[in-house]
PDB file of C-alpha atoms in Angstrom:
ATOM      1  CA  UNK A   1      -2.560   8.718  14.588  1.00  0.00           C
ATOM      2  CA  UNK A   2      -2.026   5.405  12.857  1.00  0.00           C
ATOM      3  CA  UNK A   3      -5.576   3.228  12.783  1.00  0.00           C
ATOM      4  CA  UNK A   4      -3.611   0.556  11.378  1.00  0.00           C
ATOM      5  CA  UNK A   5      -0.722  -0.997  13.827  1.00  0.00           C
ATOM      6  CA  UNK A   6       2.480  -3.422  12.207  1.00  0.00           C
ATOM      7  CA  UNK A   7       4.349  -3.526  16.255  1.00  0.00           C
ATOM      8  CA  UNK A   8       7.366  -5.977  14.910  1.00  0.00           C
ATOM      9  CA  UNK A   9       9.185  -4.007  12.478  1.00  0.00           C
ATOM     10  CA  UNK A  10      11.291  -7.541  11.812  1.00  0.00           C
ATOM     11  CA  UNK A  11      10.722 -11.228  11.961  1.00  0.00           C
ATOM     12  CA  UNK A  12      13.719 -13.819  11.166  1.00  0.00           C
ATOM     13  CA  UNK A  13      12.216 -17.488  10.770  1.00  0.00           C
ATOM     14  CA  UNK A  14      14.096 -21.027   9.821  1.00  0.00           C
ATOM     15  CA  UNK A  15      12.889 -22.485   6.240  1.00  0.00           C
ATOM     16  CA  UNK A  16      10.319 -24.888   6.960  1.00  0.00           C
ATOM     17  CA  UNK A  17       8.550 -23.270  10.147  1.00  0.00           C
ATOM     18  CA  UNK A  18       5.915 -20.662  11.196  1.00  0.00           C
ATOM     19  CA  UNK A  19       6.011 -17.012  10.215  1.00  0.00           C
ATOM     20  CA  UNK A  20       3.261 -15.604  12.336  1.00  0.00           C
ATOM     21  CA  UNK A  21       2.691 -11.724  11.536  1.00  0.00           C
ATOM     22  CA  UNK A  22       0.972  -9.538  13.603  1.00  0.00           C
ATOM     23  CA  UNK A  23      -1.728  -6.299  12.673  1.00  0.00           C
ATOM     24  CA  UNK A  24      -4.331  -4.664  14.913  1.00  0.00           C
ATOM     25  CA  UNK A  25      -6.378  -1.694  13.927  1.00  0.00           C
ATOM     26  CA  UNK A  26      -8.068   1.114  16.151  1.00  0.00           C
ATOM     27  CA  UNK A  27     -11.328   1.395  14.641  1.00  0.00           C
ATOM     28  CA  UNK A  28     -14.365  -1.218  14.520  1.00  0.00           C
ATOM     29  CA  UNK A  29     -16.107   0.076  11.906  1.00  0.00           C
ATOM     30  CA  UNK A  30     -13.585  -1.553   9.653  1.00  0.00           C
ATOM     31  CA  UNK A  31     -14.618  -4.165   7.506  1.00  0.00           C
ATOM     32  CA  UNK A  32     -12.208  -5.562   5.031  1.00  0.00           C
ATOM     33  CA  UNK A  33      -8.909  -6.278   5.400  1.00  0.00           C
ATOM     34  CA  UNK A  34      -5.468  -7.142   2.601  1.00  0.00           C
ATOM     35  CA  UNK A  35      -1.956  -8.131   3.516  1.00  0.00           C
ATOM     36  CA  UNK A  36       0.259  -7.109   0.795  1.00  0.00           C
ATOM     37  CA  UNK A  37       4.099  -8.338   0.058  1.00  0.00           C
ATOM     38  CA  UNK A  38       6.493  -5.960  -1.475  1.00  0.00           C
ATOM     39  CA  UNK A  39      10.029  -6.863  -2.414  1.00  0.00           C
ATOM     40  CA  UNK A  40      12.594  -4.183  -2.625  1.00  0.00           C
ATOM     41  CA  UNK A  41      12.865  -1.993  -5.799  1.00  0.00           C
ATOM     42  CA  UNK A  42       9.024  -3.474  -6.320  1.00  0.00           C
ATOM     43  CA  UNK A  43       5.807  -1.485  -5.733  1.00  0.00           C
ATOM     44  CA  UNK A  44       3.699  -4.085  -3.431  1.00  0.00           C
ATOM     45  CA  UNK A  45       1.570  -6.884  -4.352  1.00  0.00           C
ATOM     46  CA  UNK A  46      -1.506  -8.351  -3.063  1.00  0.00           C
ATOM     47  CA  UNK A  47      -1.478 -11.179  -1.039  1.00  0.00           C
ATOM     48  CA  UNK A  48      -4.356 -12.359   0.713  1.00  0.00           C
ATOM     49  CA  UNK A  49      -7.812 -10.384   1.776  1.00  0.00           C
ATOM     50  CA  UNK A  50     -10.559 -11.403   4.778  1.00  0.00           C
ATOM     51  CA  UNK A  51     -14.020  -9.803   4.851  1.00  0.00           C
ATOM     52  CA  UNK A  52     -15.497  -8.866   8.326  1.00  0.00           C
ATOM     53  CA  UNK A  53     -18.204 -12.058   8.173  1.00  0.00           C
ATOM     54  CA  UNK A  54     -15.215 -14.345   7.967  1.00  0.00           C
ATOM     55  CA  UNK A  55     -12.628 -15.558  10.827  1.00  0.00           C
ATOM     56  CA  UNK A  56     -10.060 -17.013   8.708  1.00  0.00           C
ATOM     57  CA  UNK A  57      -9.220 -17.151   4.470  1.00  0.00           C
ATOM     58  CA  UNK A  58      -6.360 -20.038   3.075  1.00  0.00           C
ATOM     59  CA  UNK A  59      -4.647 -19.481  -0.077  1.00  0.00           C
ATOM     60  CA  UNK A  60      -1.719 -22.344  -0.137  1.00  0.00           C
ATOM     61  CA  UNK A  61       0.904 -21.618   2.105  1.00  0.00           C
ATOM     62  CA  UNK A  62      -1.187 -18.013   3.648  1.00  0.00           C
ATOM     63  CA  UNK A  63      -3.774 -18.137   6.005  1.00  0.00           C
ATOM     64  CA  UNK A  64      -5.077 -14.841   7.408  1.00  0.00           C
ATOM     65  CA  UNK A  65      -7.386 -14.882  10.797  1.00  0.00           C
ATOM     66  CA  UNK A  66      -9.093 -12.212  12.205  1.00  0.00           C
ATOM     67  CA  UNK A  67      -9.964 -11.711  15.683  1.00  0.00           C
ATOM     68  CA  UNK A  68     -13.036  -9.065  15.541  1.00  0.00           C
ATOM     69  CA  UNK A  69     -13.568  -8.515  19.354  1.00  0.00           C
ATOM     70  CA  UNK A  70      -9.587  -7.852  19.598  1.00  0.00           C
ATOM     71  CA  UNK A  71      -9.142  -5.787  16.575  1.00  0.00           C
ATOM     72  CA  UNK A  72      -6.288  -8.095  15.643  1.00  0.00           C
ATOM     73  CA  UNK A  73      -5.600  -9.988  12.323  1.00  0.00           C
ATOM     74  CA  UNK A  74      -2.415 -12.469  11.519  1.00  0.00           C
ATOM     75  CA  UNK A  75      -1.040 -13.573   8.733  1.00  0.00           C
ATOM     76  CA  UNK A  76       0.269 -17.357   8.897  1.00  0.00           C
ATOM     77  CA  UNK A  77       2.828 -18.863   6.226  1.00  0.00           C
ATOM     78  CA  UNK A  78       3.498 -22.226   6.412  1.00  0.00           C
ATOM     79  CA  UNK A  79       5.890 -23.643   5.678  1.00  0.00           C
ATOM     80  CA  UNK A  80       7.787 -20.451   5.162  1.00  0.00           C
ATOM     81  CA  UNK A  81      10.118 -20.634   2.225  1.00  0.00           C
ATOM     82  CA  UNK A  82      13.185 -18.266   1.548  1.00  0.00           C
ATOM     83  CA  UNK A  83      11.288 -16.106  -1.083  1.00  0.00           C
ATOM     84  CA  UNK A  84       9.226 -15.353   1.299  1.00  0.00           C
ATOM     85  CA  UNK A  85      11.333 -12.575   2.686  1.00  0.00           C
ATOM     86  CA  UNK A  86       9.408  -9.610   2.053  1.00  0.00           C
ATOM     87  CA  UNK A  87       8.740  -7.023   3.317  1.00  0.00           C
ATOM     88  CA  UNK A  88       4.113  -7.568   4.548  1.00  0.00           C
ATOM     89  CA  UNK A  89       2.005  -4.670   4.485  1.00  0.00           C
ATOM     90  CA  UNK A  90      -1.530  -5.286   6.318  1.00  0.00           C
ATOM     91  CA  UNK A  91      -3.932  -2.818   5.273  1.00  0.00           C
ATOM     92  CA  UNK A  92      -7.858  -2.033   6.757  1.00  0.00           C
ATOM     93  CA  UNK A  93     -10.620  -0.422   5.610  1.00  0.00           C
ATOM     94  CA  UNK A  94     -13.803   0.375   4.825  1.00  0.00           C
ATOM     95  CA  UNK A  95     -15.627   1.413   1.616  1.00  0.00           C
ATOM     96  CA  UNK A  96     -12.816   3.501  -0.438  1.00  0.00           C
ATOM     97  CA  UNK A  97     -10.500   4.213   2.677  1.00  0.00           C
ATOM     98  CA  UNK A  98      -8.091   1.523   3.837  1.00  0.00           C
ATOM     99  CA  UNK A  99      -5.177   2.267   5.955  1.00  0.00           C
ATOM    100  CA  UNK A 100      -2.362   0.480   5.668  1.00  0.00           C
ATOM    101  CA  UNK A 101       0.350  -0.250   8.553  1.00  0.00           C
ATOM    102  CA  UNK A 102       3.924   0.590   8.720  1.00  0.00           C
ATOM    103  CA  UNK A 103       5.203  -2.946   7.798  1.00  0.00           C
ATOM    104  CA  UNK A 104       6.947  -6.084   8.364  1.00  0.00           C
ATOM    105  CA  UNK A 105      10.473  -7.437   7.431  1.00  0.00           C
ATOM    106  CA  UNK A 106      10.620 -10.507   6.948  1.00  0.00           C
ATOM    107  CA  UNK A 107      13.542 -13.011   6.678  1.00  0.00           C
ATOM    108  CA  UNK A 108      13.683 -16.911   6.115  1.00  0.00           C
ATOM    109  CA  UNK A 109      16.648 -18.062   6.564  1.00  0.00           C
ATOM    110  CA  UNK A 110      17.327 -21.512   4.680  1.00  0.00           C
TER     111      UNK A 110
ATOM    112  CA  UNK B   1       0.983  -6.808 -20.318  1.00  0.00           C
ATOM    113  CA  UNK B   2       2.964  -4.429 -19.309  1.00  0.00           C
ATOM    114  CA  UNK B   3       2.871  -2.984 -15.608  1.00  0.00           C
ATOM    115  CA  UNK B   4       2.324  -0.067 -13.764  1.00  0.00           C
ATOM    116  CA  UNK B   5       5.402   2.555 -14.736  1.00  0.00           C
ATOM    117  CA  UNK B   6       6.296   5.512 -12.573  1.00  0.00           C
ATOM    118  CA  UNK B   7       8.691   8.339 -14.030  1.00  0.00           C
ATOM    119  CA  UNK B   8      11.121   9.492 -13.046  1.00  0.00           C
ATOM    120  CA  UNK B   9      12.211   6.445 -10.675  1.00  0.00           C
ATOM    121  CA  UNK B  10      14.751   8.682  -8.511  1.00  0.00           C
ATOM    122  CA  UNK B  11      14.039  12.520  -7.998  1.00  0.00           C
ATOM    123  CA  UNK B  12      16.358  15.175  -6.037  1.00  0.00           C
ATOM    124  CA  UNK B  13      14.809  18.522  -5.160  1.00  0.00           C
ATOM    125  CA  UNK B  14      15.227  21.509  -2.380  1.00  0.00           C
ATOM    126  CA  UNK B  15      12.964  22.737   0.078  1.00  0.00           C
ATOM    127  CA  UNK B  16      10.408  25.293  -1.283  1.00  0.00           C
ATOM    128  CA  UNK B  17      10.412  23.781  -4.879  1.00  0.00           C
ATOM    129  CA  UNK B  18       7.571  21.490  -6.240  1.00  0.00           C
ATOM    130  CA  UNK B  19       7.726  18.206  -8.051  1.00  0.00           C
ATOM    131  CA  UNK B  20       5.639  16.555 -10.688  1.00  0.00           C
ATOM    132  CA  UNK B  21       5.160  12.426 -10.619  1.00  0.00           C
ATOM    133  CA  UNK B  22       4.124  10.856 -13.244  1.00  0.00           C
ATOM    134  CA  UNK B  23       1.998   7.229 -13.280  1.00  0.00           C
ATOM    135  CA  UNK B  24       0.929   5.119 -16.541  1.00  0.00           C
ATOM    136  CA  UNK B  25      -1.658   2.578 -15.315  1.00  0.00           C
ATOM    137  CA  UNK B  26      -2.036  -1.034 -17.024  1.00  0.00           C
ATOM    138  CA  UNK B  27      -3.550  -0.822 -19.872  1.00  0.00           C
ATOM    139  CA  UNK B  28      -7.637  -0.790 -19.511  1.00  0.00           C
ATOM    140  CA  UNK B  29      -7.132   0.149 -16.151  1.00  0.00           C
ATOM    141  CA  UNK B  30      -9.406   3.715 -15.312  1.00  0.00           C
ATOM    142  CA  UNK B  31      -8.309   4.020 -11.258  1.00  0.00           C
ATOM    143  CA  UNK B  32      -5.195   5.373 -10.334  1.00  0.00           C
ATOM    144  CA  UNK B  33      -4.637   5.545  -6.361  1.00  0.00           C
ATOM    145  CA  UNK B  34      -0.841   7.759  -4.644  1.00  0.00           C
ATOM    146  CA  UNK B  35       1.030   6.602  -1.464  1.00  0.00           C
ATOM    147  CA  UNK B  36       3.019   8.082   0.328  1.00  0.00           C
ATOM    148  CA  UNK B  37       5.603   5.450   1.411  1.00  0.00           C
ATOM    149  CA  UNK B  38       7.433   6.204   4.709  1.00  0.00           C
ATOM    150  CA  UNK B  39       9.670   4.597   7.445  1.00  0.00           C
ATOM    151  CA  UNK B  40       7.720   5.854  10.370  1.00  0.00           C
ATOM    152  CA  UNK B  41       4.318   5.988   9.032  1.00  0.00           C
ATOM    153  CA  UNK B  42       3.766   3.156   6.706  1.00  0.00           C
ATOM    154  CA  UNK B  43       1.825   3.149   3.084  1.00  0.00           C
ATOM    155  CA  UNK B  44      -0.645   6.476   3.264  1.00  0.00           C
ATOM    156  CA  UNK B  45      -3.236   6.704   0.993  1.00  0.00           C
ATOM    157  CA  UNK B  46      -2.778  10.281  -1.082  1.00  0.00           C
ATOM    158  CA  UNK B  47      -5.774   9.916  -3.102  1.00  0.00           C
ATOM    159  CA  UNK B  48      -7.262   7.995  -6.296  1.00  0.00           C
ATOM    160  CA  UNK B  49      -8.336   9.181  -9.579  1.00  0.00           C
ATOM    161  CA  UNK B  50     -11.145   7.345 -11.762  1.00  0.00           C
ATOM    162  CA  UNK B  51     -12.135   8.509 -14.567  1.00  0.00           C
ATOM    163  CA  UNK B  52     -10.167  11.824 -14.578  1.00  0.00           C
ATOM    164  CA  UNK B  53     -12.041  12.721 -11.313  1.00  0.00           C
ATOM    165  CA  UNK B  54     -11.108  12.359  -8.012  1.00  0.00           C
ATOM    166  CA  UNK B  55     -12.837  10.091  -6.104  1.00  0.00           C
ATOM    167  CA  UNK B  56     -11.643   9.748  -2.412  1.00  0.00           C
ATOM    168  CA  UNK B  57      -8.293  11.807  -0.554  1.00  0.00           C
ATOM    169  CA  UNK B  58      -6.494  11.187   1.917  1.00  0.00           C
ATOM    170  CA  UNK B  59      -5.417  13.329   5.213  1.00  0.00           C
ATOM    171  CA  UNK B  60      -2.462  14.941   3.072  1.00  0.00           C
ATOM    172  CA  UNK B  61      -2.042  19.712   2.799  1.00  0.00           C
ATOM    173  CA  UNK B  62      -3.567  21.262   0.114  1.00  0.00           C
ATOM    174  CA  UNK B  63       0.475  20.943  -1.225  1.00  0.00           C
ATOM    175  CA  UNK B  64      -0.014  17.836  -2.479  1.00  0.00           C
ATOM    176  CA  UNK B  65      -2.653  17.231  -5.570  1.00  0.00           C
ATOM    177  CA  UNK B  66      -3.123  15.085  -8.693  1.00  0.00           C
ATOM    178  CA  UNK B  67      -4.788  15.011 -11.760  1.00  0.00           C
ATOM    179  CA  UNK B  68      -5.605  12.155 -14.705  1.00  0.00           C
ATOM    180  CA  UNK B  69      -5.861  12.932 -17.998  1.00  0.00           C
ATOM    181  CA  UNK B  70      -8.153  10.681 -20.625  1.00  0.00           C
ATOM    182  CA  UNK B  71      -5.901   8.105 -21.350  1.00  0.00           C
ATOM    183  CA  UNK B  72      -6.114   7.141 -17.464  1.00  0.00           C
ATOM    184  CA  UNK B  73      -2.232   8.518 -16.875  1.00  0.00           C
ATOM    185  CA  UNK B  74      -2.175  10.136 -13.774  1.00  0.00           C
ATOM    186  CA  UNK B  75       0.086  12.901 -12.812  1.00  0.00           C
ATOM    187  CA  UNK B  76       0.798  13.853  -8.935  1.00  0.00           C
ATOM    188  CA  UNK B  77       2.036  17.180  -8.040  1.00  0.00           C
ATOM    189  CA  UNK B  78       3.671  18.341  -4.641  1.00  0.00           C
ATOM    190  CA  UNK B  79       3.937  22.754  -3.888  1.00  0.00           C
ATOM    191  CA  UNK B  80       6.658  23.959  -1.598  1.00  0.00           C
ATOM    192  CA  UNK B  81       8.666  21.037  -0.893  1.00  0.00           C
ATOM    193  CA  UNK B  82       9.254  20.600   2.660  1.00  0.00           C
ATOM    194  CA  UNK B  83      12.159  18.327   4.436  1.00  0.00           C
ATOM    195  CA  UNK B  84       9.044  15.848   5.701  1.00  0.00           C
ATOM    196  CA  UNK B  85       8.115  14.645   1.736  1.00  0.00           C
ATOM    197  CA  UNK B  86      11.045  12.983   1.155  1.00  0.00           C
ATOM    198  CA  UNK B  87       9.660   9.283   0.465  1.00  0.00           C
ATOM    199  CA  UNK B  88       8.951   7.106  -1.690  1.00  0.00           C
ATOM    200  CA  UNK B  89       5.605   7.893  -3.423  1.00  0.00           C
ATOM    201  CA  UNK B  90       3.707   4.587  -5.618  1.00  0.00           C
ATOM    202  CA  UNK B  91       0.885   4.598  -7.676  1.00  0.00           C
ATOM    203  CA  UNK B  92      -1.407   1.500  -8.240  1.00  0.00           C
ATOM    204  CA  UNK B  93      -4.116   1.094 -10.795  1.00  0.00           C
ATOM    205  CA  UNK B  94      -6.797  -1.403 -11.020  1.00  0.00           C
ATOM    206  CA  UNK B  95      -9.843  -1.988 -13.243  1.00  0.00           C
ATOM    207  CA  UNK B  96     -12.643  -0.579 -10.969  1.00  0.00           C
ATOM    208  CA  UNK B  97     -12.750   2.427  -8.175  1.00  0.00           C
ATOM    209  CA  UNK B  98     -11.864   1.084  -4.754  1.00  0.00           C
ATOM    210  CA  UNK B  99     -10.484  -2.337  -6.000  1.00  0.00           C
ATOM    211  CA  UNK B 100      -8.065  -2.828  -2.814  1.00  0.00           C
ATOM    212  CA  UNK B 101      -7.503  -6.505  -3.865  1.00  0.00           C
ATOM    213  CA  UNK B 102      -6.652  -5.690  -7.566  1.00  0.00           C
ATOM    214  CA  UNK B 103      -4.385  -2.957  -7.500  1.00  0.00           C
ATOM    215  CA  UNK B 104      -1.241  -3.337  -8.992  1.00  0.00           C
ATOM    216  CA  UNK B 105       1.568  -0.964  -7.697  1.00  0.00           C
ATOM    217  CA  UNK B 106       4.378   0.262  -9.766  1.00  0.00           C
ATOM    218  CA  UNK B 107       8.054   0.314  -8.238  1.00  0.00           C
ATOM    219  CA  UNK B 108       7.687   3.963  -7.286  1.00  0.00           C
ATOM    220  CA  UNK B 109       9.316   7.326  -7.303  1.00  0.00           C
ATOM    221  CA  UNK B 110      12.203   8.082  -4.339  1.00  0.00           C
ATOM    222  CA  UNK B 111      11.764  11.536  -4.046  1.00  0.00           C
ATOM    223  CA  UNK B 112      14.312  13.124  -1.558  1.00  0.00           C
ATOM    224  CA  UNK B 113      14.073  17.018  -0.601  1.00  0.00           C
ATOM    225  CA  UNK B 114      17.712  18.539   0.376  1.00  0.00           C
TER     226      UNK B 114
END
């Protein structure tokens, strides 16, 4: 049973705008939660994290906000730029177990 | 620096044999987590090694075990091959156990049971 839901398997997005990507997880006792980008032939990289005490983390262009009472978190990048198009992993967790989601494709088109 | 390296990169095997992975960790790195990499089910967490022990598994048979040897390598092993493990399987190491936000992942083995 996957704790850890990606529902969009693809997202297309003009250069310049939005990319909004979606995650919601089953269980509440998670408390820390990573988006992770991975580029084809390329393990995955770390993009951006959020601990349970915090709503919303900004690195540059990545903002992730979590909703607690919804079990939802988003990943915002803005503006979205061609090398963006990745492939986003959101993973959640607690102590040594995360579980990660089944992913999002994502394409800027320039 | 040089990165996380998997070997072999591209594996072919049949049903009912078993595989060996291999994983080289950064060097200084001492943790050495396995996913399982699928269409339908996402990154799952196989387990991760520290210190040549194993410190946390994930919801995977009995078929499917590890092991990491003093120089922090890491070497993943999978009995009886079935139709079901054909995926891409990475490893990612990081400096401390349980370091979600500083693992580094290596490109990964594409293991594909005939």
């Amino acid at each position: 049973d996957q704790q850890v839901k990606q529902n969009s398997p693809s997202l297309s997005v003009q250069e310049g705008r939005i990319s909004i990507l979606n995650c919601d997880y089953t269980n509440s006792m998670f408390d820390y939660f990573l988006w992770y980008k991975k580029y084809p032939a390329e393990g995955p990289t770390f993009l951006i994290s959020i601990s349970s005490i915090k709503d919303k983390n900004e690195d540059g262009r990545f903002t992730v906000f979590l909703n607690k009472s919804a079990k939802h978190l988003s990943l915002h990048i803005v503006p979205s730029q061609p090398g963006d198009s990745a492939v986003y992993f959101c993973a959640a967790g607690t102590g040594n177990q995360f579980y990660f989601g089944t992913g999002t494709s994502l394409t800027v088109i320039p | 620096k040089a990165g996380v390296t998997q070997t072999p990169r591209y594996l072919i095997k049949t049903r009912g044999q078993q595989v060996t992975l291999s994983c080289s960790p950064i060097s200084g790195h001492r943790s050495v987590s396995w996913y399982q990499q699928t269409p339908g089910q996402g990154l799952q967490f196989l387990f991760e090694y520290f210190s040549e022990t194993q410190r946390n598994k994930g919801n995977f048979p009995g078929r499917f075990s590890g092991r990491q040897f003093s120089n922090s390598r890491s070497e993943m092993n999978v009995s009886t091959l079935e139709l079901g493990d054909s995926a891409l399987y990475l490893c990612a190491s990081s400096l401390r156990q349980g370091s979600y936000n500083e693992q580094f992942f290596g490109p990964g083995t594409r293991l594909t049971v005939l």
